[in-house]
PDB file of C-alpha atoms in Angstrom:
ATOM      1  CA  PHE A1404      50.389 -78.616 -94.165  1.00 46.00           C
ATOM      2  CA  LEU A1405      51.156 -78.872 -89.959  1.00 45.00           C
ATOM      3  CA  MET A1406      46.860 -79.855 -89.471  1.00 47.00           C
ATOM      4  CA  GLN A1407      46.751 -82.415 -92.017  1.00 50.00           C
ATOM      5  CA  ARG A1408      50.608 -83.738 -90.996  1.00 47.00           C
ATOM      6  CA  PHE A1409      48.894 -84.017 -87.176  1.00 45.00           C
ATOM      7  CA  ILE A1410      45.604 -85.935 -88.276  1.00 45.00           C
ATOM      8  CA  ILE A1411      47.869 -88.186 -90.353  1.00 44.00           C
ATOM      9  CA  ALA A1412      49.947 -89.027 -87.388  1.00 45.00           C
ATOM     10  CA  ILE A1413      46.948 -89.312 -84.908  1.00 44.00           C
ATOM     11  CA  PHE A1414      45.196 -91.524 -87.603  1.00 45.00           C
ATOM     12  CA  LEU A1415      48.315 -94.152 -87.989  1.00 46.00           C
ATOM     13  CA  MET A1416      48.577 -93.914 -84.017  1.00 45.00           C
ATOM     14  CA  LEU A1417      44.833 -95.485 -84.034  1.00 45.00           C
ATOM     15  CA  PHE A1418      45.157 -97.856 -86.657  1.00 43.00           C
ATOM     16  CA  SER A1419      48.263 -99.228 -85.348  1.00 42.00           C
ATOM     17  CA  HIS A1420      46.986 -99.693 -82.175  1.00 42.00           C
ATOM     18  CA  ALA A1421      43.424-101.339 -83.892  1.00 42.00           C
ATOM     19  CA  GLN A1422      46.201-103.749 -84.998  1.00 44.00           C
ATOM     20  CA  TYR A1423      48.021-104.568 -81.402  1.00 42.00           C
ATOM     21  CA  ALA A1424      44.778-104.288 -79.678  1.00 50.00           C
ATOM     22  CA  GLN A1425      43.128-107.783 -80.208  1.00 66.00           C
ATOM     23  CA  ASN A1426      43.699-111.226 -78.878  1.00 84.00           C
ATOM     24  CA  ILE A1427      44.645-114.458 -81.159  1.00 91.00           C
ATOM     25  CA  VAL A1428      44.226-118.045 -80.293  1.00 94.00           C
ATOM     26  CA  SER A1429      45.766-120.397 -82.578  1.00 95.00           C
ATOM     27  CA  GLY A1430      46.552-123.444 -83.423  1.00 96.00           C
ATOM     28  CA  LYS A1431      46.022-127.109 -84.953  1.00 97.00           C
ATOM     29  CA  VAL A1432      42.864-128.867 -86.217  1.00 98.00           C
ATOM     30  CA  ILE A1433      43.486-132.672 -86.403  1.00 97.00           C
ATOM     31  CA  ASP A1434      41.836-136.188 -86.526  1.00 97.00           C
ATOM     32  CA  ALA A1435      41.156-137.195 -83.213  1.00 96.00           C
ATOM     33  CA  ALA A1436      42.059-140.928 -85.160  1.00 96.00           C
ATOM     34  CA  THR A1437      44.461-140.402 -88.040  1.00 96.00           C
ATOM     35  CA  LYS A1438      46.180-137.330 -86.311  1.00 96.00           C
ATOM     36  CA  GLU A1439      45.482-135.322 -90.117  1.00 97.00           C
ATOM     37  CA  ALA A1440      45.524-131.838 -90.280  1.00 98.00           C
ATOM     38  CA  ILE A1441      41.964-131.047 -91.420  1.00 98.00           C
ATOM     39  CA  PRO A1442      41.183-127.819 -93.677  1.00 98.00           C
ATOM     40  CA  TYR A1443      38.241-125.897 -93.634  1.00 98.00           C
ATOM     41  CA  VAL A1444      36.981-125.681 -90.186  1.00 98.00           C
ATOM     42  CA  HIS A1445      34.379-123.658 -89.329  1.00 98.00           C
ATOM     43  CA  ILE A1446      36.006-121.430 -86.335  1.00 97.00           C
ATOM     44  CA  GLY A1447      35.035-119.002 -84.217  1.00 96.00           C
ATOM     45  CA  ILE A1448      32.310-117.935 -81.446  1.00 94.00           C
ATOM     46  CA  ALA A1449      28.494-119.541 -81.906  1.00 90.00           C
ATOM     47  CA  ASN A1450      26.713-116.402 -82.728  1.00 90.00           C
ATOM     48  CA  LYS A1451      29.304-113.639 -82.626  1.00 91.00           C
ATOM     49  CA  ASN A1452      30.655-112.460 -85.937  1.00 91.00           C
ATOM     50  CA  TYR A1453      34.553-113.889 -84.895  1.00 92.00           C
ATOM     51  CA  GLY A1454      35.442-116.351 -87.110  1.00 95.00           C
ATOM     52  CA  THR A1455      37.907-117.997 -89.691  1.00 97.00           C
ATOM     53  CA  ILE A1456      38.813-121.990 -91.253  1.00 97.00           C
ATOM     54  CA  SER A1457      41.828-123.380 -90.822  1.00 98.00           C
ATOM     55  CA  THR A1458      44.044-123.749 -93.794  1.00 97.00           C
ATOM     56  CA  ASP A1459      45.128-126.260 -95.711  1.00 96.00           C
ATOM     57  CA  ASP A1460      47.365-127.971 -93.080  1.00 97.00           C
ATOM     58  CA  GLY A1461      44.858-127.358 -89.869  1.00 97.00           C
ATOM     59  CA  ASN A1462      46.015-124.488 -88.491  1.00 98.00           C
ATOM     60  CA  PHE A1463      44.379-121.913 -87.477  1.00 97.00           C
ATOM     61  CA  GLN A1464      44.294-117.914 -86.149  1.00 95.00           C
ATOM     62  CA  LEU A1465      41.235-116.131 -84.540  1.00 95.00           C
ATOM     63  CA  LYS A1466      41.168-112.996 -83.739  1.00 92.00           C
ATOM     64  CA  LEU A1467      39.219-111.875 -80.655  1.00 91.00           C
ATOM     65  CA  PRO A1468      38.838-107.835 -80.115  1.00 89.00           C
ATOM     66  CA  GLU A1469      40.924-106.538 -76.776  1.00 85.00           C
ATOM     67  CA  ASN A1470      37.697-107.096 -74.469  1.00 85.00           C
ATOM     68  CA  VAL A1471      37.043-110.189 -75.201  1.00 84.00           C
ATOM     69  CA  ASP A1472      38.039-112.342 -72.026  1.00 82.00           C
ATOM     70  CA  LEU A1473      39.823-115.467 -72.847  1.00 85.00           C
ATOM     71  CA  LYS A1474      39.562-116.720 -69.295  1.00 85.00           C
ATOM     72  CA  ASN A1475      35.451-116.830 -70.003  1.00 86.00           C
ATOM     73  CA  ILE A1476      35.130-117.806 -73.624  1.00 91.00           C
ATOM     74  CA  SER A1477      34.781-121.288 -75.711  1.00 93.00           C
ATOM     75  CA  ILE A1478      35.895-121.390 -79.142  1.00 96.00           C
ATOM     76  CA  SER A1479      33.406-123.453 -81.341  1.00 97.00           C
ATOM     77  CA  PHE A1480      35.199-126.223 -83.831  1.00 98.00           C
ATOM     78  CA  SER A1481      32.450-127.022 -86.703  1.00 97.00           C
ATOM     79  CA  CYS A1482      33.127-129.370 -90.192  1.00 97.00           C
ATOM     80  CA  ILE A1483      30.829-131.989 -91.646  1.00 96.00           C
ATOM     81  CA  GLY A1484      31.504-135.358 -91.109  1.00 95.00           C
ATOM     82  CA  TYR A1485      33.134-134.284 -87.770  1.00 96.00           C
ATOM     83  CA  LYS A1486      31.102-133.973 -84.175  1.00 96.00           C
ATOM     84  CA  LEU A1487      30.983-130.350 -83.451  1.00 96.00           C
ATOM     85  CA  VAL A1488      32.986-129.162 -80.263  1.00 96.00           C
ATOM     86  CA  SER A1489      33.670-126.414 -78.000  1.00 96.00           C
ATOM     87  CA  VAL A1490      37.219-126.062 -76.144  1.00 95.00           C
ATOM     88  CA  ALA A1491      37.564-122.954 -73.773  1.00 94.00           C
ATOM     89  CA  ALA A1492      39.707-120.688 -75.345  1.00 93.00           C
ATOM     90  CA  SER A1493      42.280-120.977 -72.303  1.00 90.00           C
ATOM     91  CA  ALA A1494      42.860-124.825 -72.948  1.00 92.00           C
ATOM     92  CA  ILE A1495      43.631-123.737 -76.648  1.00 93.00           C
ATOM     93  CA  LYS A1496      46.550-121.199 -75.723  1.00 86.00           C
ATOM     94  CA  LYS A1497      47.752-124.158 -73.247  1.00 88.00           C
ATOM     95  CA  GLU A1498      47.415-127.338 -75.694  1.00 88.00           C
ATOM     96  CA  ASN A1499      47.991-125.391 -79.286  1.00 92.00           C
ATOM     97  CA  THR A1500      45.651-128.305 -80.915  1.00 95.00           C
ATOM     98  CA  VAL A1501      42.020-129.361 -81.544  1.00 97.00           C
ATOM     99  CA  LEU A1502      41.283-132.395 -81.805  1.00 97.00           C
ATOM    100  CA  LEU A1503      37.662-133.867 -83.672  1.00 97.00           C
ATOM    101  CA  HIS A1504      36.116-137.116 -83.571  1.00 97.00           C
ATOM    102  CA  ARG A1505      34.281-138.132 -86.926  1.00 95.00           C
ATOM    103  CA  ASP A1506      30.429-138.272 -86.747  1.00 91.00           C
ATOM    104  CA  ILE A1507      29.728-141.895 -87.552  1.00 79.00           C
ATOM    105  CA  LEU A1508      25.671-141.523 -89.605  1.00 66.00           C
ATOM    106  CA  ALA A1509      23.547-144.323 -89.773  1.00 50.00           C
ATOM    107  CA  LEU A1510      23.127-145.286 -93.236  1.00 50.00           C
ATOM    108  CA  ASP A1511      19.657-144.681 -94.659  1.00 55.00           C
ATOM    109  CA  GLU A1512      17.115-147.003 -95.446  1.00 52.00           C
ATOM    110  CA  VAL A1513      17.133-148.267 -98.639  1.00 50.00           C
ATOM    111  CA  VAL A1514      13.541-148.992 -99.775  1.00 51.00           C
ATOM    112  CA  ILE A1515      13.526-150.789-102.926  1.00 51.00           C
ATOM    113  CA  THR A1516       9.975-151.224-105.457  1.00 53.00           C
ATOM    114  CA  LYS A1517       8.852-152.648-108.131  1.00 53.00           C
ATOM    115  CA  LYS A1518       7.074-150.284-109.878  1.00 61.00           C
ATOM    116  CA  GLN A1519       8.503-148.327-112.795  1.00 65.00           C
ATOM    117  CA  ARG A1520       7.951-144.494-113.165  1.00 77.00           C
ATOM    118  CA  LYS A1521       8.943-142.135-115.403  1.00 90.00           C
ATOM    119  CA  ILE A1522      12.400-139.970-114.324  1.00 90.00           C
ATOM    120  CA  LYS A1523      11.665-136.206-115.124  1.00 93.00           C
ATOM    121  CA  SER A1524      14.917-133.045-115.141  1.00 95.00           C
ATOM    122  CA  LYS A1525      13.973-130.207-114.344  1.00 95.00           C
ATOM    123  CA  LYS A1526      15.847-126.767-113.109  1.00 97.00           C
ATOM    124  CA  ILE A1527      15.074-125.267-109.106  1.00 97.00           C
ATOM    125  CA  GLY A1528      16.440-122.524-107.668  1.00 97.00           C
ATOM    126  CA  ALA A1529      17.088-118.771-109.155  1.00 98.00           C
ATOM    127  CA  TYR A1530      19.163-119.996-112.507  1.00 97.00           C
ATOM    128  CA  ARG A1531      17.945-117.176-114.831  1.00 97.00           C
ATOM    129  CA  LYS A1532      20.828-114.486-113.875  1.00 95.00           C
ATOM    130  CA  SER A1533      20.127-110.920-114.606  1.00 96.00           C
ATOM    131  CA  ILE A1534      22.417-108.201-115.057  1.00 95.00           C
ATOM    132  CA  PHE A1535      23.023-106.820-111.793  1.00 96.00           C
ATOM    133  CA  ASN A1536      26.088-108.321-109.238  1.00 95.00           C
ATOM    134  CA  LEU A1537      27.410-108.401-105.648  1.00 92.00           C
ATOM    135  CA  GLY A1538      30.991-109.214-105.291  1.00 89.00           C
ATOM    136  CA  GLU A1539      34.645-108.267-103.802  1.00 84.00           C
ATOM    137  CA  ALA A1540      37.773-107.036-105.117  1.00 79.00           C
ATOM    138  CA  ASN A1541      41.212-108.174-103.075  1.00 71.00           C
ATOM    139  CA  THR A1542      40.441-111.094-100.778  1.00 76.00           C
ATOM    140  CA  ASN A1543      42.575-112.649 -98.685  1.00 85.00           C
ATOM    141  CA  ASN A1544      44.095-116.651 -99.308  1.00 91.00           C
ATOM    142  CA  TYR A1545      41.788-117.943 -97.013  1.00 94.00           C
ATOM    143  CA  GLY A1546      38.174-117.515 -96.453  1.00 94.00           C
ATOM    144  CA  VAL A1547      36.475-116.720 -92.835  1.00 95.00           C
ATOM    145  CA  GLY A1548      33.363-118.715 -93.128  1.00 96.00           C
ATOM    146  CA  LYS A1549      31.785-116.137 -95.226  1.00 96.00           C
ATOM    147  CA  GLU A1550      28.507-117.432 -97.188  1.00 97.00           C
ATOM    148  CA  TYR A1551      26.246-116.795 -99.221  1.00 97.00           C
ATOM    149  CA  GLY A1552      22.828-118.649-100.081  1.00 98.00           C
ATOM    150  CA  ILE A1553      19.145-118.561-101.520  1.00 98.00           C
ATOM    151  CA  ALA A1554      15.809-120.515-100.062  1.00 98.00           C
ATOM    152  CA  ILE A1555      14.790-123.605-102.298  1.00 98.00           C
ATOM    153  CA  PRO A1556      11.144-123.954-101.594  1.00 96.00           C
ATOM    154  CA  TYR A1557       9.601-127.843-101.687  1.00 96.00           C
ATOM    155  CA  PRO A1558       8.221-127.897-104.855  1.00 94.00           C
ATOM    156  CA  LYS A1559       5.489-130.298-104.066  1.00 90.00           C
ATOM    157  CA  HIS A1560       7.669-133.807-105.048  1.00 93.00           C
ATOM    158  CA  ASP A1561      10.614-134.977-103.155  1.00 95.00           C
ATOM    159  CA  TYR A1562      13.981-135.017-105.853  1.00 97.00           C
ATOM    160  CA  ARG A1563      16.654-135.836-106.350  1.00 97.00           C
ATOM    161  CA  VAL A1564      20.030-133.511-106.832  1.00 98.00           C
ATOM    162  CA  LYS A1565      22.142-134.347-109.758  1.00 98.00           C
ATOM    163  CA  SER A1566      24.804-130.807-109.497  1.00 98.00           C
ATOM    164  CA  ILE A1567      24.430-127.294-107.676  1.00 98.00           C
ATOM    165  CA  ASN A1568      25.574-124.722-109.861  1.00 98.00           C
ATOM    166  CA  PHE A1569      25.911-120.633-109.383  1.00 98.00           C
ATOM    167  CA  GLN A1570      27.191-118.152-112.008  1.00 97.00           C
ATOM    168  CA  LEU A1571      29.789-115.753-111.807  1.00 96.00           C
ATOM    169  CA  SER A1572      29.966-112.229-113.529  1.00 95.00           C
ATOM    170  CA  GLU A1573      33.532-111.123-113.102  1.00 91.00           C
ATOM    171  CA  ASN A1574      35.864-113.400-112.325  1.00 90.00           C
ATOM    172  CA  THR A1575      40.193-112.869-112.627  1.00 91.00           C
ATOM    173  CA  ILE A1576      41.507-114.920-109.525  1.00 92.00           C
ATOM    174  CA  ASP A1577      43.570-117.724-110.947  1.00 93.00           C
ATOM    175  CA  SER A1578      41.691-120.613-109.009  1.00 95.00           C
ATOM    176  CA  VAL A1579      38.969-120.551-106.097  1.00 95.00           C
ATOM    177  CA  LEU A1580      37.382-123.495-104.116  1.00 97.00           C
ATOM    178  CA  TYR A1581      34.612-123.056-102.478  1.00 97.00           C
ATOM    179  CA  ARG A1582      32.208-125.084-100.383  1.00 98.00           C
ATOM    180  CA  LEU A1583      29.075-125.942-101.081  1.00 98.00           C
ATOM    181  CA  ASN A1584      26.641-126.455 -98.039  1.00 98.00           C
ATOM    182  CA  ILE A1585      22.727-127.852 -97.922  1.00 98.00           C
ATOM    183  CA  TYR A1586      20.943-126.443 -95.087  1.00 98.00           C
ATOM    184  CA  LYS A1587      17.730-127.293 -93.391  1.00 97.00           C
ATOM    185  CA  ILE A1588      15.638-124.256 -92.211  1.00 96.00           C
ATOM    186  CA  SER A1589      14.073-124.195 -88.646  1.00 94.00           C
ATOM    187  CA  SER A1590      11.580-122.715 -87.148  1.00 92.00           C
ATOM    188  CA  ASP A1591      12.753-119.641 -86.749  1.00 92.00           C
ATOM    189  CA  GLY A1592      13.532-119.442 -90.313  1.00 93.00           C
ATOM    190  CA  MET A1593      16.862-120.156 -90.145  1.00 96.00           C
ATOM    191  CA  PRO A1594      19.362-122.691 -91.733  1.00 97.00           C
ATOM    192  CA  LYS A1595      20.535-125.079 -88.780  1.00 93.00           C
ATOM    193  CA  ASN A1596      22.066-128.596 -89.739  1.00 93.00           C
ATOM    194  CA  SER A1597      23.274-129.151 -92.975  1.00 96.00           C
ATOM    195  CA  ILE A1598      21.862-132.622 -94.494  1.00 95.00           C
ATOM    196  CA  LEU A1599      24.889-133.141 -96.386  1.00 96.00           C
ATOM    197  CA  LYS A1600      26.955-136.518 -95.221  1.00 92.00           C
ATOM    198  CA  LYS A1601      30.599-135.391 -96.342  1.00 93.00           C
ATOM    199  CA  GLN A1602      31.995-131.763 -97.589  1.00 96.00           C
ATOM    200  CA  LEU A1603      32.020-130.859-100.611  1.00 98.00           C
ATOM    201  CA  PHE A1604      33.896-128.431-102.604  1.00 98.00           C
ATOM    202  CA  VAL A1605      33.974-127.362-106.374  1.00 98.00           C
ATOM    203  CA  LYS A1606      36.779-125.144-107.500  1.00 97.00           C
ATOM    204  CA  SER A1607      36.141-122.048-110.428  1.00 96.00           C
ATOM    205  CA  TYR A1608      39.063-120.907-113.088  1.00 96.00           C
ATOM    206  CA  PHE A1609      40.031-117.825-114.163  1.00 94.00           C
ATOM    207  CA  GLY A1610      37.326-115.940-116.389  1.00 92.00           C
ATOM    208  CA  GLU A1611      34.991-119.402-115.900  1.00 96.00           C
ATOM    209  CA  LYS A1612      31.296-117.792-115.032  1.00 96.00           C
ATOM    210  CA  LEU A1613      28.966-120.716-115.039  1.00 97.00           C
ATOM    211  CA  ILE A1614      30.539-123.141-111.818  1.00 98.00           C
ATOM    212  CA  MET A1615      29.194-126.757-111.733  1.00 98.00           C
ATOM    213  CA  LEU A1616      29.166-129.812-109.343  1.00 98.00           C
ATOM    214  CA  ASP A1617      27.784-132.736-110.434  1.00 98.00           C
ATOM    215  CA  VAL A1618      26.376-134.374-106.838  1.00 98.00           C
ATOM    216  CA  THR A1619      24.378-137.555-109.218  1.00 97.00           C
ATOM    217  CA  SER A1620      26.698-140.050-106.789  1.00 96.00           C
ATOM    218  CA  GLU A1621      25.513-138.143-103.681  1.00 95.00           C
ATOM    219  CA  ALA A1622      22.857-139.336-103.472  1.00 95.00           C
ATOM    220  CA  ILE A1623      21.333-136.235-101.873  1.00 97.00           C
ATOM    221  CA  GLN A1624      17.584-136.699-101.633  1.00 96.00           C
ATOM    222  CA  ILE A1625      15.638-133.288-100.583  1.00 97.00           C
ATOM    223  CA  GLU A1626      11.951-133.767 -99.122  1.00 96.00           C
ATOM    224  CA  GLU A1627      11.475-129.761 -97.320  1.00 96.00           C
ATOM    225  CA  THR A1628      12.351-126.112 -98.280  1.00 97.00           C
ATOM    226  CA  ILE A1629      16.160-125.907 -98.251  1.00 98.00           C
ATOM    227  CA  VAL A1630      18.760-122.986 -97.983  1.00 98.00           C
ATOM    228  CA  ILE A1631      21.781-123.590-100.435  1.00 98.00           C
ATOM    229  CA  THR A1632      25.124-121.573-100.214  1.00 98.00           C
ATOM    230  CA  ILE A1633      28.648-121.291-101.556  1.00 98.00           C
ATOM    231  CA  GLU A1634      31.879-120.500 -99.037  1.00 97.00           C
ATOM    232  CA  PRO A1635      35.321-119.563-100.624  1.00 96.00           C
ATOM    233  CA  VAL A1636      37.082-121.275 -98.853  1.00 96.00           C
ATOM    234  CA  ARG A1637      41.056-120.935-100.181  1.00 96.00           C
ATOM    235  CA  LEU A1638      42.192-118.147-103.242  1.00 94.00           C
ATOM    236  CA  TRP A1639      44.989-118.504-105.724  1.00 93.00           C
ATOM    237  CA  TYR A1640      45.590-115.196-106.884  1.00 89.00           C
ATOM    238  CA  GLU A1641      48.556-112.981-108.708  1.00 83.00           C
ATOM    239  CA  GLU A1642      49.128-110.285-105.818  1.00 78.00           C
ATOM    240  CA  ASP A1643      49.289-107.425-108.245  1.00 76.00           C
ATOM    241  CA  ASP A1644      45.986-108.331-109.787  1.00 74.00           C
ATOM    242  CA  ASP A1645      43.179-106.727-109.755  1.00 77.00           C
ATOM    243  CA  ASN A1646      41.196-110.279-108.151  1.00 84.00           C
ATOM    244  CA  LEU A1647      37.370-109.423-109.206  1.00 89.00           C
ATOM    245  CA  LEU A1648      35.461-111.768-107.459  1.00 91.00           C
ATOM    246  CA  PHE A1649      31.455-110.920-108.680  1.00 95.00           C
ATOM    247  CA  TYR A1650      28.438-113.067-108.585  1.00 96.00           C
ATOM    248  CA  LYS A1651      25.347-113.070-110.418  1.00 97.00           C
ATOM    249  CA  HIS A1652      21.524-111.723-109.589  1.00 97.00           C
ATOM    250  CA  ALA A1653      18.918-113.786-110.552  1.00 97.00           C
ATOM    251  CA  LYS A1654      16.244-112.686-111.811  1.00 96.00           C
ATOM    252  CA  GLY A1655      12.553-112.924-111.264  1.00 96.00           C
ATOM    253  CA  TYR A1656      13.293-114.930-108.456  1.00 97.00           C
ATOM    254  CA  SER A1657      11.579-113.735-104.867  1.00 95.00           C
ATOM    255  CA  GLU A1658      12.357-115.665-101.971  1.00 97.00           C
ATOM    256  CA  ALA A1659      14.505-115.620 -99.261  1.00 97.00           C
ATOM    257  CA  THR A1660      18.142-114.912 -99.041  1.00 98.00           C
ATOM    258  CA  TYR A1661      20.709-115.640 -96.738  1.00 98.00           C
ATOM    259  CA  HIS A1662      23.982-114.335 -95.640  1.00 97.00           C
ATOM    260  CA  ARG A1663      26.369-115.151 -92.870  1.00 96.00           C
ATOM    261  CA  LYS A1664      30.301-112.358 -92.478  1.00 95.00           C
ATOM    262  CA  SER A1665      32.073-115.621 -90.660  1.00 96.00           C
ATOM    263  CA  SER A1666      32.293-118.580 -88.967  1.00 97.00           C
ATOM    264  CA  LEU A1667      29.650-119.775 -86.634  1.00 95.00           C
ATOM    265  CA  SER A1668      28.231-115.769 -86.873  1.00 96.00           C
ATOM    266  CA  PRO A1669      24.646-115.151 -86.701  1.00 96.00           C
ATOM    267  CA  TRP A1670      22.485-116.229 -90.380  1.00 97.00           C
ATOM    268  CA  LEU A1671      20.882-112.852 -91.820  1.00 97.00           C
ATOM    269  CA  LYS A1672      17.828-112.923 -93.603  1.00 98.00           C
ATOM    270  CA  ASP A1673      17.660-111.305 -97.148  1.00 97.00           C
ATOM    271  CA  GLU A1674      20.024-108.625 -96.474  1.00 96.00           C
ATOM    272  CA  ILE A1675      21.621-109.527 -99.451  1.00 96.00           C
ATOM    273  CA  PRO A1676      20.022-109.832-103.388  1.00 97.00           C
ATOM    274  CA  VAL A1677      19.106-113.385-104.539  1.00 98.00           C
ATOM    275  CA  LEU A1678      22.217-114.774-106.434  1.00 98.00           C
ATOM    276  CA  SER A1679      22.037-117.017-109.029  1.00 98.00           C
ATOM    277  CA  ILE A1680      22.502-120.463-107.272  1.00 98.00           C
ATOM    278  CA  PHE A1681      20.372-123.745-108.426  1.00 98.00           C
ATOM    279  CA  LEU A1682      20.175-127.373-108.815  1.00 98.00           C
ATOM    280  CA  ASP A1683      19.888-130.112-111.374  1.00 98.00           C
ATOM    281  CA  ALA A1684      17.411-132.590-110.009  1.00 97.00           C
ATOM    282  CA  THR A1685      14.954-135.369-111.426  1.00 96.00           C
ATOM    283  CA  TYR A1686      12.073-136.762-109.906  1.00 94.00           C
ATOM    284  CA  GLU A1687       9.614-139.516-110.706  1.00 90.00           C
ATOM    285  CA  LYS A1688       6.161-138.694-112.493  1.00 82.00           C
TER     286      LYS A1688
END
């Protein structure tokens, strides 16, 4: 009995030290022009697994290990519609605010042709669900930039995305706000550079299994192999509930999978099963 108490005491000491032994960089992300708070910004150290996102009011807390020297590191802030910025951690500790400047993108050229062609519809991606799943329980109110995704190969013809869909197997959380993204694939086979011009969000509710976001108005034209990702950014739930959130695996789909554990952390390829994520698309024939 005494030995058990001694072991528990040592464990509590170590746990307390682990909790205390952290550098915390906190502040607020705001729009440089409007001075409004920017929610759900990806915040972290590039290619390190130290990341988080800003909350609804733009505030953030980035927890770093004690051995990270804040004088010698920069923290990156990434959000669709804004220019990527890296700021010295020491400057953030001093100023407590980070300004993001809007990224003004040139509009795509519109080409009008007189030739009439038939419009076809099809599903593209992992739409056949299996009996297996992947997920977690008792998650936090806010995400940390964790993304799950799959590759969708180019089907030999350009297509326009009507909706982005994914399937859940268990959903006992009152509601979840997801951010959806579409990435190009770089020469090293990893996701790089979103093709989106603005952020895409969709909300799921208790018990829903098929989550769908209509993006017809966004005119998303696909001309290459892409990666589609889903990212839970905000969760509303009762503390006493199980809070289960599990994603359906796909059946009969063998393309690459992608996952990253937090904002700006390295992408991991083929370390998770294929999740049931797919597009409803149209193309001309």
